[in-house]
mmCIF file of C-alpha atoms and ligand atoms in Angstrom:
data_model
loop_
_atom_site.group_PDB
_atom_site.id
_atom_site.type_symbol
_atom_site.label_atom_id
_atom_site.label_comp_id
_atom_site.label_asym_id
_atom_site.label_seq_id
_atom_site.Cartn_x
_atom_site.Cartn_y
_atom_site.Cartn_z
ATOM 1 C CA MET A 1 31.394 98.891 -4.391
ATOM 2 C CA SER A 2 33.026 97.082 -6.985
ATOM 3 C CA LEU A 3 35.071 93.404 -5.880
ATOM 4 C CA PRO A 4 38.623 93.600 -6.242
ATOM 5 C CA PHE A 5 38.334 90.322 -7.827
ATOM 6 C CA ARG A 6 36.140 88.403 -10.543
ATOM 7 C CA ILE A 7 35.804 84.964 -12.012
ATOM 8 C CA GLY A 8 35.104 84.156 -15.518
ATOM 9 C CA TYR A 9 34.181 80.936 -17.158
ATOM 10 C CA GLY A 10 34.086 79.676 -20.702
ATOM 11 C CA GLU A 11 33.543 76.782 -22.893
ATOM 12 C CA ASP A 12 33.970 75.805 -26.423
ATOM 13 C CA ALA A 13 33.772 72.625 -28.407
ATOM 14 C CA HIS A 14 34.405 71.997 -31.988
ATOM 15 C CA ARG A 15 33.714 68.730 -34.704
ATOM 16 C CA LEU A 16 36.810 67.317 -35.559
ATOM 17 C CA ALA A 17 37.402 66.054 -39.465
ATOM 18 C CA ALA A 18 39.732 64.305 -41.177
ATOM 19 C CA GLY A 19 42.485 66.317 -42.644
ATOM 20 C CA LEU A 20 42.093 69.576 -41.057
ATOM 21 C CA PRO A 21 44.591 70.836 -38.523
ATOM 22 C CA LEU A 22 44.294 70.756 -34.759
ATOM 23 C CA VAL A 23 45.173 73.649 -33.053
ATOM 24 C CA LEU A 24 44.982 74.262 -28.927
ATOM 25 C CA GLY A 25 46.161 77.073 -27.110
ATOM 26 C CA GLY A 26 48.118 78.258 -30.293
ATOM 27 C CA VAL A 27 49.806 75.433 -30.007
ATOM 28 C CA PRO A 28 49.705 73.165 -33.071
ATOM 29 C CA VAL A 29 49.023 69.385 -32.397
ATOM 30 C CA PRO A 30 51.255 67.351 -34.426
ATOM 31 C CA GLN A 31 49.804 64.069 -34.029
ATOM 32 C CA ALA A 32 46.201 64.906 -34.646
ATOM 33 C CA GLU A 33 44.757 62.780 -37.022
ATOM 34 C CA ALA A 34 41.663 65.160 -37.310
ATOM 35 C CA GLY A 35 41.269 68.715 -36.518
ATOM 36 C CA ALA A 36 38.396 71.284 -35.702
ATOM 37 C CA VAL A 37 35.295 72.086 -38.114
ATOM 38 C CA ALA A 38 35.336 76.038 -37.452
ATOM 39 C CA HIS A 39 35.087 79.208 -39.389
ATOM 40 C CA SER A 40 38.011 80.538 -37.870
ATOM 41 C CA ASP A 41 41.380 78.414 -37.105
ATOM 42 C CA GLY A 42 39.167 76.603 -34.413
ATOM 43 C CA ASP A 43 41.298 76.650 -31.470
ATOM 44 C CA ALA A 44 38.800 75.344 -29.023
ATOM 45 C CA VAL A 45 41.364 76.422 -25.932
ATOM 46 C CA LEU A 46 41.704 80.234 -27.128
ATOM 47 C CA HIS A 47 38.075 80.549 -28.045
ATOM 48 C CA ALA A 48 37.054 79.230 -24.410
ATOM 49 C CA VAL A 49 39.941 81.521 -23.097
ATOM 50 C CA ALA A 50 38.305 84.396 -25.042
ATOM 51 C CA ASP A 51 34.818 84.076 -23.479
ATOM 52 C CA ALA A 52 36.138 83.471 -19.882
ATOM 53 C CA LEU A 53 37.450 86.805 -19.813
ATOM 54 C CA LEU A 54 34.501 88.728 -21.293
ATOM 55 C CA SER A 55 32.377 86.905 -18.924
ATOM 56 C CA GLY A 56 34.367 87.679 -15.748
ATOM 57 C CA LEU A 57 32.861 91.160 -16.903
ATOM 58 C CA ALA A 58 29.829 90.457 -18.190
ATOM 59 C CA LEU A 59 31.005 92.069 -21.469
ATOM 60 C CA GLY A 60 28.944 89.382 -23.679
ATOM 61 C CA ASP A 61 30.874 86.558 -25.822
ATOM 62 C CA ILE A 62 33.019 86.410 -28.302
ATOM 63 C CA GLY A 63 30.301 85.625 -31.064
ATOM 64 C CA GLN A 64 29.211 89.402 -30.613
ATOM 65 C CA TYR A 65 32.585 90.641 -31.318
ATOM 66 C CA PHE A 66 33.961 88.121 -34.342
ATOM 67 C CA PRO A 67 30.349 86.937 -35.663
ATOM 68 C CA ASP A 68 30.896 83.809 -37.510
ATOM 69 C CA THR A 69 29.091 84.897 -40.254
ATOM 70 C CA SER A 70 31.400 87.604 -41.289
ATOM 71 C CA GLU A 71 33.885 87.014 -44.078
ATOM 72 C CA GLN A 72 36.309 89.022 -42.399
ATOM 73 C CA TRP A 73 36.745 86.583 -39.765
ATOM 74 C CA LYS A 74 37.252 83.350 -41.820
ATOM 75 C CA GLY A 75 40.378 82.100 -40.752
ATOM 76 C CA LEU A 76 40.900 84.287 -37.942
ATOM 77 C CA ASP A 77 44.008 83.468 -36.133
ATOM 78 C CA SER A 78 42.689 83.088 -32.636
ATOM 79 C CA ARG A 79 44.958 84.686 -30.853
ATOM 80 C CA LEU A 80 43.548 88.231 -32.180
ATOM 81 C CA ILE A 81 40.417 86.950 -30.434
ATOM 82 C CA VAL A 82 41.988 86.624 -27.170
ATOM 83 C CA GLN A 83 43.956 89.853 -27.805
ATOM 84 C CA ARG A 84 40.681 91.503 -28.016
ATOM 85 C CA ALA A 85 39.158 90.328 -25.321
ATOM 86 C CA LEU A 86 42.305 91.121 -22.852
ATOM 87 C CA GLU A 87 41.948 94.459 -24.057
ATOM 88 C CA LEU A 88 38.509 94.888 -23.240
ATOM 89 C CA VAL A 89 39.131 93.589 -19.451
ATOM 90 C CA ARG A 90 42.102 95.779 -19.257
ATOM 91 C CA GLY A 91 39.842 98.939 -20.388
ATOM 92 C CA ARG A 92 37.885 98.384 -17.487
ATOM 93 C CA GLY A 93 40.869 97.977 -14.962
ATOM 94 C CA TYR A 94 40.942 94.304 -14.585
ATOM 95 C CA ALA A 95 43.652 91.874 -15.509
ATOM 96 C CA PRO A 96 43.964 88.255 -15.497
ATOM 97 C CA VAL A 97 45.450 86.731 -12.167
ATOM 98 C CA ASN A 98 45.157 82.875 -12.863
ATOM 99 C CA VAL A 99 43.845 80.554 -15.228
ATOM 100 C CA ALA A 100 42.304 76.897 -15.373
ATOM 101 C CA LEU A 101 41.852 75.172 -18.255
ATOM 102 C CA VAL A 102 40.687 71.592 -18.840
ATOM 103 C CA VAL A 103 40.732 70.166 -22.869
ATOM 104 C CA THR A 104 38.726 67.076 -23.471
ATOM 105 C CA LEU A 105 39.772 64.972 -25.995
ATOM 106 C CA ASP A 106 40.363 61.442 -26.936
ATOM 107 C CA LYS A 107 42.975 61.286 -29.266
ATOM 108 C CA PRO A 108 46.068 62.187 -29.461
ATOM 109 C CA LYS A 109 46.948 62.003 -26.028
ATOM 110 C CA LEU A 110 47.892 65.725 -24.995
ATOM 111 C CA GLY A 111 50.167 64.958 -22.105
ATOM 112 C CA PRO A 112 53.256 66.167 -23.907
ATOM 113 C CA LEU A 113 52.022 69.305 -24.918
ATOM 114 C CA ARG A 114 50.931 70.586 -21.445
ATOM 115 C CA ALA A 115 53.743 72.783 -20.830
ATOM 116 C CA GLU A 116 54.069 74.211 -24.038
ATOM 117 C CA ILE A 117 50.188 74.922 -24.106
ATOM 118 C CA ALA A 118 50.040 76.863 -20.773
ATOM 119 C CA ALA A 119 53.604 78.825 -21.562
ATOM 120 C CA SER A 120 51.858 79.911 -24.937
ATOM 121 C CA VAL A 121 48.295 80.763 -23.212
ATOM 122 C CA ALA A 122 50.328 82.513 -20.519
ATOM 123 C CA GLN A 123 52.150 84.795 -22.862
ATOM 124 C CA LEU A 124 49.150 85.614 -24.777
ATOM 125 C CA LEU A 125 47.558 87.083 -21.354
ATOM 126 C CA ASP A 126 50.914 88.349 -20.279
ATOM 127 C CA LEU A 127 51.072 85.675 -17.204
ATOM 128 C CA PRO A 128 54.220 83.450 -15.952
ATOM 129 C CA GLY A 129 53.433 79.969 -17.267
ATOM 130 C CA SER A 130 53.034 78.966 -13.476
ATOM 131 C CA GLU A 131 49.702 80.709 -13.408
ATOM 132 C CA VAL A 132 48.088 78.540 -16.360
ATOM 133 C CA GLY A 133 46.928 75.334 -15.042
ATOM 134 C CA VAL A 134 45.961 72.829 -17.434
ATOM 135 C CA SER A 135 44.294 69.553 -17.533
ATOM 136 C CA PHE A 136 43.731 66.961 -20.015
ATOM 137 C CA LYS A 137 40.662 64.608 -20.041
ATOM 138 C CA THR A 138 39.312 62.120 -22.462
ATOM 139 C CA SER A 139 35.344 61.610 -23.095
ATOM 140 C CA GLU A 140 36.124 57.993 -22.584
ATOM 141 C CA GLY A 141 34.682 56.969 -25.995
ATOM 142 C CA LEU A 142 31.594 59.276 -25.661
ATOM 143 C CA ALA A 143 32.791 61.902 -27.995
ATOM 144 C CA PRO A 144 35.370 60.942 -30.284
ATOM 145 C CA ALA A 145 35.096 63.295 -33.035
ATOM 146 C CA HIS A 146 34.840 66.006 -30.902
ATOM 147 C CA VAL A 147 37.009 68.702 -28.562
ATOM 148 C CA GLN A 148 35.415 70.287 -25.625
ATOM 149 C CA THR A 149 37.394 73.012 -23.471
ATOM 150 C CA ARG A 150 36.230 74.392 -20.754
ATOM 151 C CA VAL A 151 38.099 77.758 -18.864
ATOM 152 C CA THR A 152 37.861 79.469 -15.570
ATOM 153 C CA VAL A 153 40.229 82.712 -15.255
ATOM 154 C CA LEU A 154 40.390 84.818 -12.149
ATOM 155 C CA LEU A 155 40.410 88.884 -12.813
ATOM 156 C CA GLY A 156 41.823 90.819 -10.600
ATOM 157 C CA ARG A 157 41.457 94.972 -10.452
ATOM 158 C CA THR A 158 44.317 96.701 -11.343
ATOM 159 C CA GLU A 159 43.057 100.391 -10.794
ATOM 160 C CA GLU A 160 41.324 101.611 -7.954
HETATM 161 ZN ZN1 LIG B 201 35.859 77.421 -30.980
#
């Protein structure tokens, strides 16, 4: 018997370096002095969202679908990664119900972007903005050149 709900969890982290853009949840962070070092666009929120979607149905992780050794995915818009993960979830007869995400970043303060990031992630997942909870933490100076994300997603069965 398959349950009507499944929990998914994902994490991601990127090193930050000066002069690079920082994008979180598809939203550019305008005050960022440093951005993510990455093969793709380095969107740590969307990478964790995609992994959370896949993990809820034990479909592996984004590294299997978008290997960072492939030239094909260099500079990739991470929204495409989430879209692919969502297609796989839907193909199994499930859809996201709600999302809880945590971003750990020392600088800049992200509070002013909370609603925008929630709306952006919600739109990608075809959810109302109210179904995406966004929390911000700092590392208290433990990892100042680092962005870390953690995401849980509840998946609900859409088909019998
Ligand atoms: Zn990443």
